[in-house]
CSV table of C-alpha atoms and ligand atoms in Angstrom, one decimal:
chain,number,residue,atom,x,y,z
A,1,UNK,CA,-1.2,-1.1,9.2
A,2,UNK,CA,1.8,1.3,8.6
A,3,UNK,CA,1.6,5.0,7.7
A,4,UNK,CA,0.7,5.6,4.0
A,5,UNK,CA,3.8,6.9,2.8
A,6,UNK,CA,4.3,10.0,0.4
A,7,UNK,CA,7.6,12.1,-0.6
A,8,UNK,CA,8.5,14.9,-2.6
A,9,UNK,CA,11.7,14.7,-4.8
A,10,UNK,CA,13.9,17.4,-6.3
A,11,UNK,CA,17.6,19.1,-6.1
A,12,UNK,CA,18.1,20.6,-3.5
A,13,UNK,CA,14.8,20.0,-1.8
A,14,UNK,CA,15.8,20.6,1.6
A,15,UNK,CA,13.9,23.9,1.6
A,16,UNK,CA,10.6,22.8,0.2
A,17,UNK,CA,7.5,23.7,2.1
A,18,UNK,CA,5.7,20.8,0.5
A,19,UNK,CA,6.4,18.4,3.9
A,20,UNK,CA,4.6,21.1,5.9
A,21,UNK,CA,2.1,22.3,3.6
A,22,UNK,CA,1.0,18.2,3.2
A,23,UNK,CA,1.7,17.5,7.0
A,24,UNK,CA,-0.9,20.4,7.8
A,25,UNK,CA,-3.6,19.3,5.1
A,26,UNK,CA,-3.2,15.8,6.6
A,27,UNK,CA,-3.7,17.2,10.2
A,28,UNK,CA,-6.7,19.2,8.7
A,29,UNK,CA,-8.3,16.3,7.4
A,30,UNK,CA,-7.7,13.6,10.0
A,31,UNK,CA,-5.8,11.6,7.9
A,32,UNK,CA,-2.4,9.5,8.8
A,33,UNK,CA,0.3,9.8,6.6
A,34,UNK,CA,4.2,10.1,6.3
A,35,UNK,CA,5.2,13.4,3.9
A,36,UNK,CA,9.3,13.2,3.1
A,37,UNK,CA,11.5,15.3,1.0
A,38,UNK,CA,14.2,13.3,-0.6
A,39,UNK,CA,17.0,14.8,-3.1
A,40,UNK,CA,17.9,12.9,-6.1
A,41,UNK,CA,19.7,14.2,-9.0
A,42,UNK,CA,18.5,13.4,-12.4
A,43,UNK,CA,20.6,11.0,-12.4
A,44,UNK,CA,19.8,9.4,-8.9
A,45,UNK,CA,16.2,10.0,-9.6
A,46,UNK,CA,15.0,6.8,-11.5
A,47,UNK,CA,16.8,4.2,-8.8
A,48,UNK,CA,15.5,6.9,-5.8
A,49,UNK,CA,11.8,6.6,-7.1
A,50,UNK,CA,11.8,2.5,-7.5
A,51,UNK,CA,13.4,2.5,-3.9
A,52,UNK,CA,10.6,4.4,-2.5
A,53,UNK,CA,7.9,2.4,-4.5
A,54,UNK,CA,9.4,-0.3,-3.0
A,55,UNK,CA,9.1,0.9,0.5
A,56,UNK,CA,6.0,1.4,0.3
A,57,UNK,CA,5.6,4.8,-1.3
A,58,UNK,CA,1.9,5.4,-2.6
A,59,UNK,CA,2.5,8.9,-4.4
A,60,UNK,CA,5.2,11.6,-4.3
A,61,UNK,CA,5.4,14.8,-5.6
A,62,UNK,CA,8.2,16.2,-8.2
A,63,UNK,CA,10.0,19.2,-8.2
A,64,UNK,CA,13.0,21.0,-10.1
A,65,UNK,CA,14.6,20.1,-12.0
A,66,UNK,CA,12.7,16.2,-12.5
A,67,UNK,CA,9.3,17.1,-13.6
A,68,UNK,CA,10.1,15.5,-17.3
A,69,UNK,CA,12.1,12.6,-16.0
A,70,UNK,CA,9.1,12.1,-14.0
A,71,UNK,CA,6.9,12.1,-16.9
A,72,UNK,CA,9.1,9.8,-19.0
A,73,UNK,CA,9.1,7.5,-15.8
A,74,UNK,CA,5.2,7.3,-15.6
A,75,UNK,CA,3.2,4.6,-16.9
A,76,UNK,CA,0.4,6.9,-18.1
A,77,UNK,CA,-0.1,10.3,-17.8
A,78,UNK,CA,-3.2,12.6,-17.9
A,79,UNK,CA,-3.9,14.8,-20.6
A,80,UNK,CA,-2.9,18.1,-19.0
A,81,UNK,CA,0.4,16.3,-17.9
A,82,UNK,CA,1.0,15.4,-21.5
A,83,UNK,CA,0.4,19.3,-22.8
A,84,UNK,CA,3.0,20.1,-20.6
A,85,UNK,CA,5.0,17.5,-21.1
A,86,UNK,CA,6.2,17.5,-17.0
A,87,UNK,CA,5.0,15.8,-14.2
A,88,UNK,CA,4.6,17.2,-10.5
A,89,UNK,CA,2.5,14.4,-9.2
A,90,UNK,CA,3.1,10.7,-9.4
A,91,UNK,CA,0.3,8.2,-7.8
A,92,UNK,CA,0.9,4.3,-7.5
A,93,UNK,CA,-1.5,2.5,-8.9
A,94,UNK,CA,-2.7,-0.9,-8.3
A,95,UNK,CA,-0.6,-2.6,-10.7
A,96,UNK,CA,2.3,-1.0,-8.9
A,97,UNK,CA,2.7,1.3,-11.8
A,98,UNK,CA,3.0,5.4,-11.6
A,99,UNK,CA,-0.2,7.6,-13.1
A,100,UNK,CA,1.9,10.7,-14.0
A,101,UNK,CA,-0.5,14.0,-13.4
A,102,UNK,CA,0.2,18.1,-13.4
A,103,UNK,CA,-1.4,20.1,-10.5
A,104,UNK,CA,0.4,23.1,-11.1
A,105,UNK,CA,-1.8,24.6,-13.8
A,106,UNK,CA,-5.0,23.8,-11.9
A,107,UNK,CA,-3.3,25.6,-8.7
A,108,UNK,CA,-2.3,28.8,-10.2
A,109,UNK,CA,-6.2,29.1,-11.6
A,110,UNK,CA,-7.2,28.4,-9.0
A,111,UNK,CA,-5.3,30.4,-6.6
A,112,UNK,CA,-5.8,33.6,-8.8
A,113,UNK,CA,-9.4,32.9,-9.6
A,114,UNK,CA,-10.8,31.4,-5.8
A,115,UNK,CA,-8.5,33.4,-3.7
A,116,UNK,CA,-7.2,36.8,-5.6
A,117,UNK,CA,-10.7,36.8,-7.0
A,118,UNK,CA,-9.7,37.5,-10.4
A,119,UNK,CA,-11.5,36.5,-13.6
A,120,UNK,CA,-9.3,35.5,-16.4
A,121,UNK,CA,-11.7,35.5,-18.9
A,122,UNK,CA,-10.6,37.2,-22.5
A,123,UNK,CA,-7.4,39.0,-20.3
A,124,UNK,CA,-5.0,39.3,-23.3
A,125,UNK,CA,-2.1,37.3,-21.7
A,126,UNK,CA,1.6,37.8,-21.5
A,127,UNK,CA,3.6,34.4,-20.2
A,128,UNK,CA,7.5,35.1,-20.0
A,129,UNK,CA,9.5,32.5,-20.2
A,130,UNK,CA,9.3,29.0,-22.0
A,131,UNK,CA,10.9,26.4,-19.9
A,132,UNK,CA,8.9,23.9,-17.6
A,133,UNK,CA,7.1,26.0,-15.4
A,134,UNK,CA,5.4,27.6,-18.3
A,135,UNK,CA,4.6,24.8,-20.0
A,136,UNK,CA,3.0,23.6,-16.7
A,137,UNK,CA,0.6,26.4,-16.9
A,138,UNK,CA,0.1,27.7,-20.0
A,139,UNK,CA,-2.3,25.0,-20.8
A,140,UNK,CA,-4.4,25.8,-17.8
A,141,UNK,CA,-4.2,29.3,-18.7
A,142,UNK,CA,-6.1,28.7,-21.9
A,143,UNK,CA,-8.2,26.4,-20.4
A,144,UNK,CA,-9.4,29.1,-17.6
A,145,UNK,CA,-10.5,31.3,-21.2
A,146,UNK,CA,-8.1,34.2,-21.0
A,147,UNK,CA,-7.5,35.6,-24.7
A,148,UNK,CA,-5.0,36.2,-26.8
A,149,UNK,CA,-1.8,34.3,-25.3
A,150,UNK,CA,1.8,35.9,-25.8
A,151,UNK,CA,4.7,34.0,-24.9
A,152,UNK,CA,8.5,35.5,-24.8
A,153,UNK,CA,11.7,34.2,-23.7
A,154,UNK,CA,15.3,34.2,-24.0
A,155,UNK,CA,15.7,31.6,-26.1
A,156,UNK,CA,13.2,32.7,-28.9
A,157,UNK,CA,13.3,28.7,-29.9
A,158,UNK,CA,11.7,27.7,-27.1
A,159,UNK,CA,9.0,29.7,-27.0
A,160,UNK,CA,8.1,28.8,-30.6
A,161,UNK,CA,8.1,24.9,-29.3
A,162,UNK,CA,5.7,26.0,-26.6
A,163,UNK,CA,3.3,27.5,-28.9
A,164,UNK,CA,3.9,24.5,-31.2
A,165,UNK,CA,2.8,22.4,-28.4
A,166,UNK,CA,-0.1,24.1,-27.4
A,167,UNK,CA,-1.9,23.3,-30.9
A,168,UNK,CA,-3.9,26.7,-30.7
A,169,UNK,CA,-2.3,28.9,-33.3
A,170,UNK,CA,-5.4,31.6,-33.9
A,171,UNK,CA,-4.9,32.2,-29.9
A,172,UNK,CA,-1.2,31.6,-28.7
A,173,UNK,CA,1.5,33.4,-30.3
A,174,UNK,CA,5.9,33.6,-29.8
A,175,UNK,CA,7.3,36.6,-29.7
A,176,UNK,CA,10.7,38.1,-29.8
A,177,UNK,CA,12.2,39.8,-26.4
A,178,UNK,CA,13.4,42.2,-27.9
A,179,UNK,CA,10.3,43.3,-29.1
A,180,UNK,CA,8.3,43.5,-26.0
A,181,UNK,CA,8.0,47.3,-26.3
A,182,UNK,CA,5.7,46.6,-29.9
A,183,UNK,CA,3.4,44.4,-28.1
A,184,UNK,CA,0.9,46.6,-26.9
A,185,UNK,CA,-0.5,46.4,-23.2
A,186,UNK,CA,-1.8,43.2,-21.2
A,187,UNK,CA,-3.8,42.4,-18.7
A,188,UNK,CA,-2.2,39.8,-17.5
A,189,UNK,CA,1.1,38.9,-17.2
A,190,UNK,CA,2.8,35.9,-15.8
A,191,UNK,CA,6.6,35.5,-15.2
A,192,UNK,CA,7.7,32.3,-14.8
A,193,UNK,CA,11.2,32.1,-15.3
A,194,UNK,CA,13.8,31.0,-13.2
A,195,UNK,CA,16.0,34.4,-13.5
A,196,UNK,CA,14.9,35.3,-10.0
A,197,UNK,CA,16.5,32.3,-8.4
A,198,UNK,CA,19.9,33.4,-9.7
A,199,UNK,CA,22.5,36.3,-9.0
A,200,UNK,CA,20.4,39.3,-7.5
A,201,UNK,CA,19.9,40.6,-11.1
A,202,UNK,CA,16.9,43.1,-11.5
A,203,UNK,CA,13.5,42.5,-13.9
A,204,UNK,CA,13.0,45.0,-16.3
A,205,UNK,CA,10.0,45.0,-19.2
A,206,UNK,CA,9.0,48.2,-20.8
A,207,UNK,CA,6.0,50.0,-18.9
A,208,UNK,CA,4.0,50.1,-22.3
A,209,UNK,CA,3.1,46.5,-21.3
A,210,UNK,CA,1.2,47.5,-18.0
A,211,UNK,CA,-2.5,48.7,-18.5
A,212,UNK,CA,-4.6,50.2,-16.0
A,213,UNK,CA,-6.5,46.5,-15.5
A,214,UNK,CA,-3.0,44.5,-15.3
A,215,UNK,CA,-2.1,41.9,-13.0
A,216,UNK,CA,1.1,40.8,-12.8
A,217,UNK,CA,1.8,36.8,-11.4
A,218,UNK,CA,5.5,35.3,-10.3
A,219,UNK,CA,5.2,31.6,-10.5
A,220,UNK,CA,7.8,31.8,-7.9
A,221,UNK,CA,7.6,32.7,-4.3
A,222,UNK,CA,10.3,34.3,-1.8
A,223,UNK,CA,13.2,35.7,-2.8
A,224,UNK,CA,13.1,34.2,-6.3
A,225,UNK,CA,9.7,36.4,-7.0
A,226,UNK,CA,11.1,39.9,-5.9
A,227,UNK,CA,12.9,41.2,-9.0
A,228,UNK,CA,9.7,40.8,-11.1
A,229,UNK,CA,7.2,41.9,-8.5
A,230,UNK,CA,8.9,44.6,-7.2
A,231,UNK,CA,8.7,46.0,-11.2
A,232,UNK,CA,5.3,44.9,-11.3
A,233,UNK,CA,4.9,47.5,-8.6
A,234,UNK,CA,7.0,50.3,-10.3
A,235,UNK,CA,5.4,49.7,-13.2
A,236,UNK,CA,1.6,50.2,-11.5
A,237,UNK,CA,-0.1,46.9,-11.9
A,238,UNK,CA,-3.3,46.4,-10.2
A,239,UNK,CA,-2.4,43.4,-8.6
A,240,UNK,CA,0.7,41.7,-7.7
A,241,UNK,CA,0.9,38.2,-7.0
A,242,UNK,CA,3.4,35.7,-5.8
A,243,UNK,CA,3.1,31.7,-6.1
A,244,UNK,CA,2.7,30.9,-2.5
A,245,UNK,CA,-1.0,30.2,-2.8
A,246,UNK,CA,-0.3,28.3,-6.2
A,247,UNK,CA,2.5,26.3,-4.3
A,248,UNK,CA,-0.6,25.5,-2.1
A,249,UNK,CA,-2.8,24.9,-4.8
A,250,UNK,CA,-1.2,22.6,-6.7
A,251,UNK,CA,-0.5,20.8,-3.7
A,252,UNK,CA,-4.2,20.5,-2.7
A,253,UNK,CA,-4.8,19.4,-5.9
A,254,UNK,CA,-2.4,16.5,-5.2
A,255,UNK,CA,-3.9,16.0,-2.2
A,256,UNK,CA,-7.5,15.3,-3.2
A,257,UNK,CA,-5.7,13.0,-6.5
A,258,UNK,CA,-4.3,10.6,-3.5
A,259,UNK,CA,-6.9,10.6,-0.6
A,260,UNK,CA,-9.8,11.3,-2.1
A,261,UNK,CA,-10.9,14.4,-0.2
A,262,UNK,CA,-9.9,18.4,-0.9
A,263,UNK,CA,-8.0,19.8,2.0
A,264,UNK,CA,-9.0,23.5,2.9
A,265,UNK,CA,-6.4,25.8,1.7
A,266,UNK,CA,-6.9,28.9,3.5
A,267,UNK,CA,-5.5,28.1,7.0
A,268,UNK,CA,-2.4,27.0,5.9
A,269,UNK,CA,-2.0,29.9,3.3
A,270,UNK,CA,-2.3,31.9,5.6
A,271,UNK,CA,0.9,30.4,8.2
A,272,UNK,CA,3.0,29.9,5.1
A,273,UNK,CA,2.0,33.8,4.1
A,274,UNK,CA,3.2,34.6,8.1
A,275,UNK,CA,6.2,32.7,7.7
A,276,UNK,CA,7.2,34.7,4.4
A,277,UNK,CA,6.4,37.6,6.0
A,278,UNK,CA,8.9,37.1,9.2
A,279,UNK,CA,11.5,35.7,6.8
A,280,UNK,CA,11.6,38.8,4.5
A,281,UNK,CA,11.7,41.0,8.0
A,282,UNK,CA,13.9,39.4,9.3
A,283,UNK,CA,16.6,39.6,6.4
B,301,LIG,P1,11.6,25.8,-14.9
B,301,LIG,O1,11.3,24.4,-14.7
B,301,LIG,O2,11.7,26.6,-13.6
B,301,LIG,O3,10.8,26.5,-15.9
B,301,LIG,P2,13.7,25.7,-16.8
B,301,LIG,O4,12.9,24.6,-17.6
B,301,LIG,O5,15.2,25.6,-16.7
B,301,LIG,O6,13.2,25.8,-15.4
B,301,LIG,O7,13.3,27.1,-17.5
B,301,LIG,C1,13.8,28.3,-17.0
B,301,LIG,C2,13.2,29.5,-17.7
B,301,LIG,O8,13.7,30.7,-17.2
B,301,LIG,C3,13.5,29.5,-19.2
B,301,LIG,O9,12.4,30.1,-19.8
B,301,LIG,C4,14.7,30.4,-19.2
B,301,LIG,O10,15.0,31.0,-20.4
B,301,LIG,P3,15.9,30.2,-21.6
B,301,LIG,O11,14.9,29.2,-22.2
B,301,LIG,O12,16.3,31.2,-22.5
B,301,LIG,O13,17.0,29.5,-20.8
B,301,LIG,C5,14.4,31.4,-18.2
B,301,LIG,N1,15.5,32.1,-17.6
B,301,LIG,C6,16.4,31.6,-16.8
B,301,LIG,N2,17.3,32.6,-16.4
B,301,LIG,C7,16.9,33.7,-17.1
B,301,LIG,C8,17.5,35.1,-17.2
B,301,LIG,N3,18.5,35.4,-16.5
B,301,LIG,N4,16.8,35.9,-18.0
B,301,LIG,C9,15.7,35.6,-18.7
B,301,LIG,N5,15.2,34.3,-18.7
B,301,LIG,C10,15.8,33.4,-17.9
């Protein structure tokens, strides 16, 4: 028989750890399997996914910037991939048809409540930004039973469609940028917009939004996450945490959709952590 073949998609992709990250839990796990990254535009993405189905393909994960053309190309979708409206995880299923699914929620819970052993209950929440990675979490987020959820973002529009979305008006509220310094303090608060991955341009919030119990999360990882965790740390927040062990996360959670069995995450959370750790020396 040939090797079960899986792929993540995206553009660019030729950096993504998810071929290692799936190579090692496969290794882990003694399973055989063939983990690609192939680029495909938006709109390359709909032909590149049919070729791979045709090949063979059993599953595939989706990254930037095709997590909603991967929803409108699945067949059926879960419920959490539908309240986000994005899909990071595509399974074929025996009618040759792809079950559309969202890990990345599930993996930043579980990363921040398993390994940073925090507990997200009632934590009055500020989630910045309103495009698809927080729509991927912010349903998760609830879900975990944090409290009152306050999203901001540039475009004050679209954080009024994300509330919209999340049908849970006496809990999840849009708020102005501009207004940040009125909001009072948080205990937790998530930044997951894509500002970091652009020109070198700082983070800056108002300290009033930091209390002495605040943890701050970057849904991003590398040099993409340093802007807002570096004011995270100016600002005095009791933890500070990346989304390398999320990236993980979600992908164990993708892992255990397709082969039936939950990879350990630890091990190789701990070589990408290394590998961050040489890369930012070394720069
Ligand atoms: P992703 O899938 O990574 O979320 P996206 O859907 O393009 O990508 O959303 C990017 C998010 O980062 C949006 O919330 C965007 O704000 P706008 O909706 O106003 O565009 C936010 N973002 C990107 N660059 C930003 C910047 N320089 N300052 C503030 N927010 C920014």
């Amino acid at each position: 028989m040939s090797t079960a073949r899986y792929a993540v998609f995206g553009h660019p992709i030729a950096h993504s750890l998810s071929p290692l990250i799936h190579a090692a839990f496969a290794q882990l796990r003694g399973i055989a399997l063939e983990y690609t990254a192939i680029d495909a535009t938006p709109a390359d993405f709909p032909a590149a996914l049919a070729r791979f189905a045709a090949e063979g393909g059993r599953g595939c994960n989706v990254t930037l910037p095709l997590k909603e053309a991967a929803f409108a190309l699945s067949a059926t979708t879960s419920e959490r991939a539908r309240r986000a409206g994005a899909c990071n995880t595509l399974t074929r299923g025996d009618d040759g048809r792809w079950l559309g699914d969202n890990t990345d929620g599930a993996g930043l819970v579980r990363d921040l409540t398993s390994r940073h052993g925090l507990d997200l209950r009632a934590r009055r929440t500020l989630l910045i930004g309103a495009g698809g990675a927080a729509r991927g979490v912010a349903p998760s987020l609830l879900d975990a039973g944090i409290g009152e959820l306050v999203v901001v973002n540039r475009t004050p529009e679209r954080a009024d469609a994300l509330v919209d979305a999340l049908g849970e008006p006496g809990r999840a509220h849009s708020r102005y940028w501009k207004d940040l310094r009125d909001l009072g303090d948080f205990e937790l608060i998530v930044n997951a917009t894509s500002a970091g991955r652009g020109n070198g341009e700082g983070f800056s919030a108002p300290l009033s939004l930091v209390n002495s119990r605040t943890a701050a999360v970057d849904v991003n990882y590398g040099e993409a996450a340093i802007p807002f965790l570096a004011w995270a740390r100016s600002a005095g927040c009791r933890e500070v945490v990346d989304g390398l062990g999320m990236l993980v996360e979600q992908a164990a959670e993708a892992f255990a959709l397709w082969h039936g069995v939950r990879p350990q995450t630890d091990p190789v959370y701990a070589q990408l952590r290394e590998r961050d750790r040489m890369l930012v020396t070394a720069d």
